[in-house]
């Protein structure tokens, strides 16, 4: 088989907000082009993990090669790369987008532009994409295509006059979409098969039978079976064993030429050995320069994960190892906590990533976990000139040795119906936000804020959703580190600090956060024989205090004659209950107290 | 039979042998029938409307006593207790026949405590003289309250007048007499309880059992409580009531010698002391529990609860025991702690350490002492302080874990 000429290849991606129908459209395209028979179509083919299907999100980039005979009678190869839509995976998104030349911008014809639509469309524009607007769900009664078209033009600045009108669910307009891909999106530019090999590592995943599968986009030259390749970023060498395309079944080919997207396997052991965005070249005839913009994934949010049952520690370790096989951006190292025992300090790309990993550990591996408060990376400038990156408040060095602390800031974009604007502005303000823009898109307010990331990792998104009744959308990107007046707040139960509950907070918010924490713990820790002070303290200064009063009465009045067995069984129950608690000094703290206390909300 | 009929010393207070301080060996006999089921009670009691063939039970009791004797070997009995159910529904002759069987099986010294639980209804009070003649020297009456509305609410069949009459009669007939009251009742104030308690003390001889109302699962009260239709005093008020009870009783010379039991010094229930000192006791009759030291170590016994099934079982196998389990040292240590710490006299530390294999020199004990929950009484004995008694279940769980 010869390689497809560049002029007959279209590489594209679909950008959309969650629920605007991206996956449904992808499925329709696959079905129309005959990639899969009807019986093989499970709903949303490309989201292969259960969790992806359930949440309607894409975590790993997926790809599919379609064959389409256009109205001009020519056979085209269309490569669709389905990208993760969430900001946590912004880097992966940007790499996937760089593998394509164009995008379909899918917007729900009744809901309109959302924060995530914006973030993704800007990412596509960054990658120099040609963009075709597609209005989905036009058959719904609430659809207002004209208004939404205006909105696209107004907010994004794209000409939406010839937006394609479709209903992916009902199959309306699908041929128009295919035709637009061929006529309106550009063919890939590139060299010839004769050039030295230059390809982009778009993504990789682990397959139980084939090992690591690498998704590649060839730019120049040709990739073949048996070829000695080199990953330029990691300087690792491999021999290509299998090469082919994804339809979405894996179909073996002899080679991939310029402009083409496909997969290879090359006895690569772990996904961690392959870095998204890396340049692949031929070892003996390398390309002159690597692709720009390559960077390894960096976790930005951290938290401790501990097994509820200490006996599950080894199982947790094994489960994390398995997840990491397929997700190199997730990191973990062992951690011990006086309160929670043995566990792991884990790094994530963002909050959604954290939630997904935690949920997968619990669901796929049947583990009960306690997660400590999420933390960001703080940069500590020490008086001796050292710079320390701190991502566990428990590791905070002596404050007298710290010159200042910098914390990561983000640029947040929020879109909301007008009536919730007031409460959202207050929320942002309470979280130390600085408004940088506020404008209207029809009846929706669009605001941008500079916000410290550590205020956002604390249930900001949940609060936003709840105060806007689910209508506000939110997206962010990290902008850099800035000095902040941050202090470590310790929680003391019965005068002993509980490491798992300590956190770094802004001085202005410390008292309030401390008060909420103490109040919650007061509810969550059962009464003991003695009264228990609960304090929130910064350094030696107590900023909030609650007291759990002593138990008043706990005695069985009657002894059931000589039935000591009954009493002993009750005692055994009590003992078992105590075992489920974490002993802290003289205080027994139930597991739930850690879980609940960390679910702070104000 | 001779001894029981002997009239000498019948009403003299000194006729019951004094406590030796040893755990002892008690005989417990369970009479499982009641005229009506009380809505708070989860004891093994049954109501029969067709009459009960007492002779059949006498025969079965005799048989089971014989079987129990084989298990224990020859021993000297330190107390006998008829519990229920309502033992005062037994004919005096039935009581006498069962006591005869006990005497045939074991050595029963003159003057040991022989208690029978009784209800203060007029019919039952009429039998008091008969019980005395059969050898009973102590009655324990389920008075429960001294006012009619509360008696009604507690589902009792007697009224205040019946109770006063029965108490008077019992004081005349028996050398020892005790009665039970239930407090921390729905809507009960501290003031009302204090007044009722004062009256109870004026009526009492030398022993009172004062139990806080406990909502037990499976009882009608539990259903009402769950449905929010029965409101009992909260933790704070019930703690206050408990403290008040101890204080009033102590000031009248009836200090608490156990969580809920009060007596003039020397008038403690010998039989109940055996439970709390974790001594041996044979449990005979439907749904009776026992603890016996045998060649196989300490065993826990329990009999079939359902009366007719128990009868059948005894007929078939000579006894109604459905459980006879050897207790591990650790289980015994827990039971010793559970029972013993209920007593003002506390527990013998050497005995507990021998069973548990643990020493009290632990951090935990120091902590409990420091917080005034337990106190040392010489090198080999600890007990709960009054404050610790109020939190006994938590203290025991702490020591046992």
Short mmCIF file of C-alpha atoms in Angstrom, two decimals, chain A residues 494 527-531 551-569 571-572 574-575 578-579 583 585-588, chain B residues 42 211-212 216 236 238-239 243 259-260 275 281 289 291 327 331 334-335 338 342 363 367-368 371 373 389-395 397-398 400-401:
data_model
loop_
_atom_site.label_atom_id
_atom_site.label_comp_id
_atom_site.label_asym_id
_atom_site.label_seq_id
_atom_site.Cartn_x
_atom_site.Cartn_y
_atom_site.Cartn_z
CA UNK A 494 -6.36 17.72 72.77
CA UNK A 527 -17.46 12.68 73.14
CA UNK A 528 -14.77 11.15 75.31
CA UNK A 529 -14.48 10.68 79.05
CA UNK A 530 -12.76 14.04 79.27
CA UNK A 531 -13.28 17.30 77.50
CA UNK A 551 -19.32 12.39 77.93
CA UNK A 552 -21.93 12.65 80.68
CA UNK A 553 -23.27 9.16 81.07
CA UNK A 554 -22.44 5.82 79.53
CA UNK A 555 -23.37 2.96 81.76
CA UNK A 556 -25.68 0.01 81.33
CA UNK A 557 -28.23 0.26 84.14
CA UNK A 558 -29.18 -3.38 84.38
CA UNK A 559 -26.99 -6.38 84.10
CA UNK A 560 -29.39 -8.96 82.62
CA UNK A 561 -28.99 -11.31 85.55
CA UNK A 562 -26.08 -13.59 84.91
CA UNK A 563 -25.98 -13.11 81.14
CA UNK A 564 -22.37 -11.95 80.98
CA UNK A 565 -22.13 -13.18 77.40
CA UNK A 566 -24.50 -10.49 76.21
CA UNK A 567 -22.43 -7.83 77.93
CA UNK A 568 -19.23 -9.27 76.54
CA UNK A 569 -20.63 -9.22 73.00
CA UNK A 571 -17.97 -4.96 74.63
CA UNK A 572 -16.56 -6.75 71.58
CA UNK A 574 -17.25 -1.44 71.22
CA UNK A 575 -13.72 -2.76 70.76
CA UNK A 578 -12.46 1.59 68.49
CA UNK A 579 -10.31 -0.28 66.01
CA UNK A 583 -5.87 6.91 67.89
CA UNK A 585 -2.82 10.78 71.68
CA UNK A 586 -5.66 9.92 73.99
CA UNK A 587 -8.34 10.80 71.47
CA UNK A 588 -9.97 8.37 69.08
CA UNK B 42 -36.63 -7.69 77.01
CA UNK B 211 -32.61 1.25 87.48
CA UNK B 212 -32.63 3.94 84.82
CA UNK B 216 -34.06 -2.13 74.67
CA UNK B 236 -27.42 15.44 80.71
CA UNK B 238 -30.15 11.24 83.10
CA UNK B 239 -26.64 11.89 84.44
CA UNK B 243 -26.04 11.57 90.65
CA UNK B 259 -24.21 0.71 89.60
CA UNK B 260 -27.93 0.45 90.36
CA UNK B 275 -22.38 -12.37 89.48
CA UNK B 281 -23.48 -19.83 89.25
CA UNK B 289 -27.31 -18.38 81.97
CA UNK B 291 -20.82 -19.69 84.67
CA UNK B 327 -14.27 -19.32 77.88
CA UNK B 331 -12.88 -13.62 77.53
CA UNK B 334 -13.22 -9.13 79.91
CA UNK B 335 -16.15 -10.56 81.84
CA UNK B 338 -17.39 -5.94 82.95
CA UNK B 342 -19.81 -2.39 88.59
CA UNK B 363 -0.37 4.28 79.99
CA UNK B 367 -4.60 8.11 82.16
CA UNK B 368 -7.87 6.82 83.64
CA UNK B 371 -8.76 11.74 84.92
CA UNK B 373 -12.20 7.54 86.43
CA UNK B 389 -19.18 4.70 87.43
CA UNK B 390 -21.25 7.12 85.37
CA UNK B 391 -19.05 6.33 82.34
CA UNK B 392 -18.48 2.69 83.19
CA UNK B 393 -19.05 1.26 79.71
CA UNK B 394 -16.44 3.60 78.24
CA UNK B 395 -14.00 2.89 81.07
CA UNK B 397 -13.91 -0.57 76.84
CA UNK B 398 -10.79 1.48 77.44
CA UNK B 400 -10.29 -4.05 77.73
CA UNK B 401 -8.92 -2.73 74.42
#
